[in-house]
Amino acid sequence: MSIISLERNPKLKIGLEQYALTMPVKTREQLWKVAFQTFEKLGAPYWNADLVAKLLVKANLVGHDSHGIIRVPQYVERIRNKALDPAAEIRVVKDGGATMLIDGCWGFGQVAAWRTMEKTINKAKEFGICISAIFNCNHIGRLADYSSIPLGHSMIGFVMCNGPARVAPFGGAERLFNPSPLSVAIPALEEKPIVLDISTSVVAEGKLMVKRKRHENLPEGWILDKDGRASVNIEDYFEGGSILPLGGAVGYKGFGLALIIDVLAGILTGTGYASSPNFKNGNGVILGAMDVSHFRNVDEFKKEVDELIRKVRGSRKAPGFYEILIPGEPEAREEARRTRDGIYVEEETWKELLELGIELGIDVSAW
């Protein structure tokens, strides 16, 4: 649904038609400008607008459109509803040395997660490990952006978060859990790092948003309708259905992971579990960094990680498979392809972004 009604804004409709012919393939720079100028117009300081824009476009580049530029209208709506302060910075509530409790102050979730990971890394240098919890935090986007920050310090990074209830438990028929994503990044010596970033549900809700805007049906095994019946109709989800936990016939595994993350990222942070009537909205976040040098020789550790990666990649393939990809490799390949060929933005999303830009008085001709 568009934030602005074109029928009630005829001048806006004419302006939109003028620029609509430029879609749907855009460069990294064009999409950065879209997000940056939009957020800056709404009061975001340069650093905040730049970071959020870069991370949204990064998600598009690596193939996760669900966490990319499609989120701009959602963030704009929260800014206008006073649910997101674009100029807010984090506040350290408790400092336990190797632990921190952080108030995200309802700013951009990306700013809260990035700033917190920076502080966490500094603590891990001293203590070997630091785990931080964030509450009052808006949507943080793609978790791998933060778990990867410690890699440059020869550290292992990890992030998990909960959020609004979207997922049914294994055997259930109502929304009780968030897709509750988890990301772990591990440094290597000569190989690219291992970067795992997964939801504990079959699919993240953002991917359903993308499917809906592209008017596509769903694969079997993704969602249930509001009565708990399997469905491939995208509208069944948005009319009260739920996402299934990761694992299919063994979905109790994804459900179990979501349950644990709901406790750690939800209850422990003070955000609340996803289906709680007292849930604070946004994301409850747990993130951490482990300094490899506090456990063993860094080069020896990285060399052994290299050996593991090569052993997995070089192992015998099952019929129908010609390669085994390490977590992080699909994203790296897609980033190279989209950097070369451009980023596809679905027509509905692009029109919505143009509407926002024109309404805010931005010269969208360079978009």
CSV table of C-alpha atoms in Angstrom, one decimal:
chain,number,residue,atom,x,y,z
A,1,MET,CA,0.0,0.0,0.0
A,2,SER,CA,1.4,3.4,-0.9
A,3,ILE,CA,1.9,5.9,1.8
A,4,ILE,CA,0.5,8.7,-0.3
A,5,SER,CA,-2.7,8.6,-2.4
A,6,LEU,CA,-2.0,9.5,-6.0
A,7,GLU,CA,-5.7,10.1,-6.6
A,8,ARG,CA,-5.7,12.9,-4.0
A,9,ASN,CA,-2.4,14.3,-5.3
A,10,PRO,CA,-2.7,14.9,-9.0
A,11,LYS,CA,0.5,17.0,-9.2
A,12,LEU,CA,2.4,14.1,-7.6
A,13,LYS,CA,0.9,11.7,-10.1
A,14,ILE,CA,2.2,13.8,-13.0
A,15,GLY,CA,5.7,13.9,-11.4
A,16,LEU,CA,5.7,10.2,-10.8
A,17,GLU,CA,4.8,9.4,-14.4
A,18,GLN,CA,7.7,11.6,-15.5
A,19,TYR,CA,10.3,9.5,-13.8
A,20,ALA,CA,8.7,6.0,-13.8
A,21,LEU,CA,10.3,5.2,-17.2
A,22,THR,CA,13.7,4.9,-15.5
A,23,MET,CA,13.0,1.7,-13.6
A,24,PRO,CA,13.5,-1.1,-12.8
A,25,VAL,CA,17.4,-1.7,-12.8
A,26,LYS,CA,19.5,0.6,-10.7
A,27,THR,CA,23.1,1.0,-9.6
A,28,ARG,CA,24.4,0.9,-6.0
A,29,GLU,CA,25.0,4.6,-6.1
A,30,GLN,CA,21.5,5.4,-7.3
A,31,LEU,CA,19.8,3.4,-4.6
A,32,TRP,CA,22.1,4.8,-1.9
A,33,LYS,CA,21.0,8.3,-3.0
A,34,VAL,CA,17.4,7.3,-2.8
A,35,ALA,CA,17.7,6.1,0.8
A,36,PHE,CA,20.2,8.7,1.9
A,37,GLN,CA,18.3,11.8,0.6
A,38,THR,CA,15.0,10.4,2.0
A,39,PHE,CA,16.3,9.9,5.5
A,40,GLU,CA,18.3,13.2,5.5
A,41,LYS,CA,15.2,15.1,4.5
A,42,LEU,CA,13.5,13.6,7.5
A,43,GLY,CA,16.1,14.7,10.0
A,44,ALA,CA,18.8,12.0,10.0
A,45,PRO,CA,22.3,13.3,10.5
A,46,TYR,CA,24.8,12.5,7.7
A,47,TRP,CA,26.4,9.6,9.4
A,48,ASN,CA,23.1,7.9,10.3
A,49,ALA,CA,21.6,8.4,6.9
A,50,ASP,CA,24.7,7.2,5.2
A,51,LEU,CA,25.1,4.1,7.3
A,52,VAL,CA,21.5,3.0,6.9
A,53,ALA,CA,21.5,3.7,3.2
A,54,LYS,CA,24.7,1.7,2.7
A,55,LEU,CA,23.4,-1.3,4.6
A,56,LEU,CA,20.0,-1.3,2.9
A,57,VAL,CA,21.7,-1.2,-0.5
A,58,LYS,CA,24.2,-3.8,0.6
A,59,ALA,CA,21.3,-6.2,1.3
A,60,ASN,CA,20.0,-5.6,-2.3
A,61,LEU,CA,23.5,-6.2,-3.7
A,62,VAL,CA,24.0,-9.6,-2.0
A,63,GLY,CA,20.6,-10.7,-3.1
A,64,HIS,CA,18.5,-10.2,0.0
A,65,ASP,CA,16.0,-7.7,-1.4
A,66,SER,CA,13.8,-8.4,1.7
A,67,HIS,CA,16.2,-6.3,3.8
A,68,GLY,CA,17.0,-3.7,1.1
A,69,ILE,CA,15.5,-0.6,-0.3
A,70,ILE,CA,12.0,-2.0,0.1
A,71,ARG,CA,12.3,-1.1,3.8
A,72,VAL,CA,12.6,2.7,3.2
A,73,PRO,CA,8.8,3.4,3.2
A,74,GLN,CA,8.5,1.3,6.4
A,75,TYR,CA,11.2,3.4,8.1
A,76,VAL,CA,9.7,6.6,6.9
A,77,GLU,CA,6.3,5.7,8.3
A,78,ARG,CA,7.9,5.0,11.7
A,79,ILE,CA,9.7,8.3,11.6
A,80,ARG,CA,6.5,10.1,10.9
A,81,ASN,CA,4.7,8.2,13.6
A,82,LYS,CA,7.4,9.2,16.1
A,83,ALA,CA,8.4,5.6,16.6
A,84,LEU,CA,11.9,6.1,15.1
A,85,ASP,CA,14.1,9.1,16.0
A,86,PRO,CA,16.5,9.4,13.0
A,87,ALA,CA,19.0,11.4,15.1
A,88,ALA,CA,19.1,9.2,18.1
A,89,GLU,CA,22.3,7.6,19.4
A,90,ILE,CA,22.7,4.6,21.8
A,91,ARG,CA,23.1,4.8,25.6
A,92,VAL,CA,25.0,2.4,27.7
A,93,VAL,CA,22.7,1.4,30.6
A,94,LYS,CA,24.9,-1.3,32.3
A,95,ASP,CA,28.6,-1.9,31.8
A,96,GLY,CA,29.7,-5.2,33.3
A,97,GLY,CA,33.1,-5.3,31.6
A,98,ALA,CA,32.6,-8.3,29.4
A,99,THR,CA,28.8,-7.5,29.1
A,100,MET,CA,26.8,-4.4,28.2
A,101,LEU,CA,23.2,-3.5,28.2
A,102,ILE,CA,22.4,-0.9,25.6
A,103,ASP,CA,19.4,1.3,25.1
A,104,GLY,CA,18.9,1.9,21.4
A,105,CYS,CA,16.8,4.9,22.2
A,106,TRP,CA,14.4,4.1,19.3
A,107,GLY,CA,16.8,5.4,16.7
A,108,PHE,CA,17.7,3.6,13.5
A,109,GLY,CA,18.2,-0.1,14.4
A,110,GLN,CA,21.2,-0.2,12.0
A,111,VAL,CA,22.9,2.7,14.0
A,112,ALA,CA,22.2,0.9,17.3
A,113,ALA,CA,23.6,-2.4,16.2
A,114,TRP,CA,26.7,-0.9,14.5
A,115,ARG,CA,27.6,1.3,17.4
A,116,THR,CA,27.0,-1.5,19.9
A,117,MET,CA,29.2,-3.9,17.9
A,118,GLU,CA,32.0,-1.3,17.8
A,119,LYS,CA,31.9,-1.0,21.6
A,120,THR,CA,31.7,-4.8,22.0
A,121,ILE,CA,34.8,-5.3,19.9
A,122,ASN,CA,36.8,-2.9,22.1
A,123,LYS,CA,35.6,-4.8,25.2
A,124,ALA,CA,36.5,-8.2,23.6
A,125,LYS,CA,40.1,-6.9,23.0
A,126,GLU,CA,40.4,-6.5,26.8
A,127,PHE,CA,38.4,-9.5,28.1
A,128,GLY,CA,38.6,-11.9,25.2
A,129,ILE,CA,34.8,-11.9,24.8
A,130,CYS,CA,32.0,-9.5,25.2
A,131,ILE,CA,28.3,-10.0,24.8
A,132,SER,CA,25.9,-7.0,24.5
A,133,ALA,CA,22.1,-6.8,24.7
A,134,ILE,CA,20.1,-4.0,23.0
A,135,PHE,CA,16.5,-3.0,23.8
A,136,ASN,CA,14.4,-0.1,22.5
A,137,CYS,CA,15.8,-0.9,19.1
A,138,ASN,CA,14.1,-0.6,15.7
A,139,HIS,CA,14.6,-3.0,12.8
A,140,ILE,CA,18.3,-3.7,12.4
A,141,GLY,CA,18.2,-5.2,8.9
A,142,ARG,CA,20.6,-7.9,7.7
A,143,LEU,CA,22.5,-9.5,10.7
A,144,ALA,CA,25.6,-10.4,8.7
A,145,ASP,CA,26.4,-6.7,8.4
A,146,TYR,CA,27.2,-6.7,12.2
A,147,SER,CA,28.6,-10.2,12.8
A,148,SER,CA,31.1,-9.4,10.0
A,149,ILE,CA,32.5,-6.3,11.7
A,150,PRO,CA,34.7,-8.3,14.2
A,151,LEU,CA,36.4,-10.2,11.3
A,152,GLY,CA,38.8,-7.2,10.7
A,153,HIS,CA,40.0,-7.7,14.3
A,154,SER,CA,40.6,-11.4,14.0
A,155,MET,CA,37.5,-12.0,16.0
A,156,ILE,CA,34.4,-14.2,15.7
A,157,GLY,CA,31.2,-12.2,15.6
A,158,PHE,CA,27.6,-13.3,16.3
A,159,VAL,CA,24.2,-11.7,16.3
A,160,MET,CA,20.7,-12.8,17.0
A,161,CYS,CA,17.4,-11.0,17.4
A,162,ASN,CA,13.7,-11.4,17.9
A,163,GLY,CA,10.9,-9.2,16.7
A,164,PRO,CA,7.1,-9.2,16.3
A,165,ALA,CA,5.4,-12.6,16.1
A,166,ARG,CA,5.1,-14.0,12.6
A,167,VAL,CA,5.9,-17.7,12.9
A,168,ALA,CA,3.9,-20.7,14.2
A,169,PRO,CA,5.6,-23.3,16.5
A,170,PHE,CA,6.0,-26.8,15.1
A,171,GLY,CA,2.5,-28.3,15.1
A,172,GLY,CA,0.9,-24.9,15.8
A,173,ALA,CA,-1.4,-22.7,13.8
A,174,GLU,CA,-0.9,-19.2,15.2
A,175,ARG,CA,1.9,-16.6,15.2
A,176,LEU,CA,4.0,-16.9,18.4
A,177,PHE,CA,7.6,-16.4,17.2
A,178,ASN,CA,9.6,-14.1,15.0
A,179,PRO,CA,11.7,-15.5,12.2
A,180,SER,CA,14.4,-14.9,14.8
A,181,PRO,CA,17.5,-14.7,12.7
A,182,LEU,CA,21.0,-15.8,13.7
A,183,SER,CA,24.3,-14.8,12.2
A,184,VAL,CA,27.9,-16.0,12.9
A,185,ALA,CA,31.0,-14.8,11.1
A,186,ILE,CA,34.3,-16.7,11.4
A,187,PRO,CA,37.7,-15.3,10.1
A,188,ALA,CA,39.9,-17.4,7.8
A,189,LEU,CA,43.5,-17.0,6.6
A,190,GLU,CA,43.5,-17.3,2.8
A,191,GLU,CA,39.9,-18.3,2.2
A,192,LYS,CA,37.0,-15.9,2.5
A,193,PRO,CA,35.4,-15.9,6.0
A,194,ILE,CA,32.5,-18.1,6.9
A,195,VAL,CA,29.4,-15.9,7.3
A,196,LEU,CA,26.2,-17.7,8.3
A,197,ASP,CA,23.1,-15.6,8.3
A,198,ILE,CA,19.8,-17.5,8.6
A,199,SER,CA,16.3,-17.2,9.9
A,200,THR,CA,14.9,-19.9,12.1
A,201,SER,CA,11.8,-20.0,10.0
A,202,VAL,CA,11.5,-21.4,6.4
A,203,VAL,CA,11.6,-17.8,5.1
A,204,ALA,CA,12.0,-14.3,6.5
A,205,GLU,CA,8.9,-12.1,6.4
A,206,GLY,CA,10.6,-9.6,4.2
A,207,LYS,CA,10.8,-12.2,1.4
A,208,LEU,CA,7.1,-12.5,1.6
A,209,MET,CA,6.8,-8.7,1.2
A,210,VAL,CA,9.0,-8.9,-1.9
A,211,LYS,CA,6.9,-11.8,-3.3
A,212,ARG,CA,3.7,-9.8,-2.7
A,213,LYS,CA,5.0,-6.7,-4.5
A,214,ARG,CA,6.1,-8.9,-7.4
A,215,HIS,CA,2.6,-10.6,-7.5
A,216,GLU,CA,4.1,-14.1,-7.1
A,217,ASN,CA,2.7,-17.1,-5.4
A,218,LEU,CA,4.7,-19.0,-2.8
A,219,PRO,CA,6.5,-22.4,-2.9
A,220,GLU,CA,4.8,-25.1,-0.9
A,221,GLY,CA,5.9,-25.4,2.8
A,222,TRP,CA,6.4,-21.7,3.5
A,223,ILE,CA,3.1,-20.5,5.2
A,224,LEU,CA,-0.1,-21.5,6.8
A,225,ASP,CA,-3.4,-19.6,6.5
A,226,LYS,CA,-5.2,-18.2,9.5
A,227,ASP,CA,-6.8,-21.6,10.1
A,228,GLY,CA,-3.5,-23.5,10.1
A,229,ARG,CA,-3.8,-25.0,6.6
A,230,ALA,CA,-0.9,-25.1,4.2
A,231,SER,CA,-1.1,-22.4,1.5
A,232,VAL,CA,0.8,-21.0,-1.5
A,233,ASN,CA,-1.4,-17.9,-1.6
A,234,ILE,CA,0.6,-14.9,-0.4
A,235,GLU,CA,-2.5,-13.1,0.7
A,236,ASP,CA,-3.3,-15.9,3.2
A,237,TYR,CA,-0.2,-14.8,5.2
A,238,PHE,CA,-1.2,-11.1,5.3
A,239,GLU,CA,-4.7,-12.0,6.3
A,240,GLY,CA,-3.7,-13.6,9.6
A,241,GLY,CA,-1.6,-16.6,8.5
A,242,SER,CA,1.8,-17.6,9.8
A,243,ILE,CA,5.2,-18.6,8.6
A,244,LEU,CA,6.4,-22.2,9.2
A,245,PRO,CA,9.5,-22.9,11.3
A,246,LEU,CA,12.7,-24.0,9.5
A,247,GLY,CA,13.0,-27.8,9.0
A,248,GLY,CA,9.9,-29.0,7.2
A,249,ALA,CA,9.2,-32.5,8.7
A,250,VAL,CA,11.7,-31.8,11.4
A,251,GLY,CA,10.5,-28.2,12.0
A,252,TYR,CA,10.8,-28.8,15.7
A,253,LYS,CA,14.5,-27.9,15.2
A,254,GLY,CA,13.8,-24.4,13.8
A,255,PHE,CA,11.1,-24.0,16.4
A,256,GLY,CA,13.5,-24.9,19.1
A,257,LEU,CA,16.1,-22.3,17.9
A,258,ALA,CA,13.4,-19.6,17.7
A,259,LEU,CA,12.3,-20.4,21.2
A,260,ILE,CA,15.9,-20.0,22.5
A,261,ILE,CA,16.4,-16.8,20.6
A,262,ASP,CA,13.1,-15.4,21.9
A,263,VAL,CA,14.4,-15.9,25.4
A,264,LEU,CA,17.9,-14.6,24.8
A,265,ALA,CA,17.1,-11.6,22.5
A,266,GLY,CA,13.7,-11.0,23.9
A,267,ILE,CA,13.3,-11.7,27.6
A,268,LEU,CA,17.0,-11.2,28.6
A,269,THR,CA,17.2,-7.8,26.8
A,270,GLY,CA,14.0,-6.6,28.4
A,271,THR,CA,12.3,-6.3,25.0
A,272,GLY,CA,9.9,-9.2,25.7
A,273,TYR,CA,9.1,-12.4,23.9
A,274,ALA,CA,7.6,-12.0,20.5
A,275,SER,CA,4.0,-12.9,21.4
A,276,SER,CA,4.0,-11.1,24.8
A,277,PRO,CA,1.3,-8.5,25.3
A,278,ASN,CA,4.2,-6.4,26.7
A,279,PHE,CA,6.5,-6.8,23.7
A,280,LYS,CA,8.1,-3.5,23.0
A,281,ASN,CA,8.1,-3.9,19.2
A,282,GLY,CA,11.3,-3.5,17.0
A,283,ASN,CA,14.1,-6.0,17.7
A,284,GLY,CA,15.5,-7.3,20.9
A,285,VAL,CA,19.2,-8.0,20.0
A,286,ILE,CA,22.0,-10.0,21.4
A,287,LEU,CA,25.4,-9.6,19.8
A,288,GLY,CA,29.0,-10.5,20.7
A,289,ALA,CA,32.6,-10.8,19.7
A,290,MET,CA,35.2,-13.4,20.6
A,291,ASP,CA,38.9,-12.5,20.3
A,292,VAL,CA,40.6,-15.5,18.8
A,293,SER,CA,44.0,-14.5,20.3
A,294,HIS,CA,42.6,-15.0,23.8
A,295,PHE,CA,42.1,-18.7,23.0
A,296,ARG,CA,44.8,-19.8,20.6
A,297,ASN,CA,47.3,-18.6,18.0
A,298,VAL,CA,45.4,-16.5,15.5
A,299,ASP,CA,47.2,-17.7,12.3
A,300,GLU,CA,46.9,-21.3,13.4
A,301,PHE,CA,43.2,-20.9,14.0
A,302,LYS,CA,42.7,-19.3,10.6
A,303,LYS,CA,44.8,-21.9,8.9
A,304,GLU,CA,42.7,-24.7,10.3
A,305,VAL,CA,39.5,-22.9,9.3
A,306,ASP,CA,40.9,-22.7,5.8
A,307,GLU,CA,41.5,-26.5,5.9
A,308,LEU,CA,38.0,-27.1,7.0
A,309,ILE,CA,36.5,-24.9,4.2
A,310,ARG,CA,38.7,-26.7,1.6
A,311,LYS,CA,37.8,-30.1,2.9
A,312,VAL,CA,34.1,-29.3,2.7
A,313,ARG,CA,34.3,-27.8,-0.7
A,314,GLY,CA,36.4,-30.6,-2.1
A,315,SER,CA,34.3,-33.4,-0.6
A,316,ARG,CA,32.3,-35.9,-2.8
A,317,LYS,CA,29.1,-34.4,-4.3
A,318,ALA,CA,25.7,-35.9,-4.2
A,319,PRO,CA,24.0,-36.7,-7.5
A,320,GLY,CA,22.8,-33.6,-9.2
A,321,PHE,CA,25.2,-31.3,-7.4
A,322,TYR,CA,28.5,-29.9,-8.8
A,323,GLU,CA,29.7,-27.8,-5.9
A,324,ILE,CA,29.3,-27.2,-2.2
A,325,LEU,CA,29.0,-23.5,-1.2
A,326,ILE,CA,30.3,-22.2,2.1
A,327,PRO,CA,28.0,-19.8,4.0
A,328,GLY,CA,28.7,-16.4,2.6
A,329,GLU,CA,29.7,-17.5,-0.9
A,330,PRO,CA,26.2,-17.2,-2.5
A,331,GLU,CA,26.0,-13.6,-1.3
A,332,ALA,CA,29.5,-12.8,-2.5
A,333,ARG,CA,28.7,-14.1,-6.0
A,334,GLU,CA,25.4,-12.3,-6.2
A,335,GLU,CA,27.1,-9.1,-5.1
A,336,ALA,CA,29.6,-9.4,-7.9
A,337,ARG,CA,26.8,-10.0,-10.4
A,338,ARG,CA,24.6,-7.2,-9.3
A,339,THR,CA,27.5,-4.7,-9.1
A,340,ARG,CA,28.1,-5.5,-12.7
A,341,ASP,CA,24.5,-5.8,-14.0
A,342,GLY,CA,22.6,-3.6,-11.7
A,343,ILE,CA,19.9,-4.1,-9.0
A,344,TYR,CA,16.4,-4.9,-10.0
A,345,VAL,CA,13.7,-3.0,-8.0
A,346,GLU,CA,10.2,-4.2,-8.4
A,347,GLU,CA,7.9,-1.6,-10.0
A,348,GLU,CA,5.6,-1.2,-7.0
A,349,THR,CA,8.5,-0.5,-4.7
A,350,TRP,CA,10.1,2.0,-7.1
A,351,LYS,CA,6.8,3.9,-7.5
A,352,GLU,CA,6.5,4.1,-3.8
A,353,LEU,CA,10.0,5.5,-3.4
A,354,LEU,CA,9.4,8.1,-6.1
A,355,GLU,CA,6.2,9.2,-4.4
A,356,LEU,CA,8.1,9.8,-1.2
A,357,GLY,CA,10.9,11.6,-2.9
A,358,ILE,CA,8.6,14.0,-4.8
A,359,GLU,CA,6.5,14.6,-1.8
A,360,LEU,CA,9.6,15.5,0.2
A,361,GLY,CA,10.8,18.0,-2.4
A,362,ILE,CA,13.8,15.9,-3.6
A,363,ASP,CA,15.0,16.2,-7.2
A,364,VAL,CA,14.4,12.5,-8.1
A,365,SER,CA,15.7,13.0,-11.7
A,366,ALA,CA,19.1,11.6,-10.6
A,367,TRP,CA,17.4,8.5,-9.1
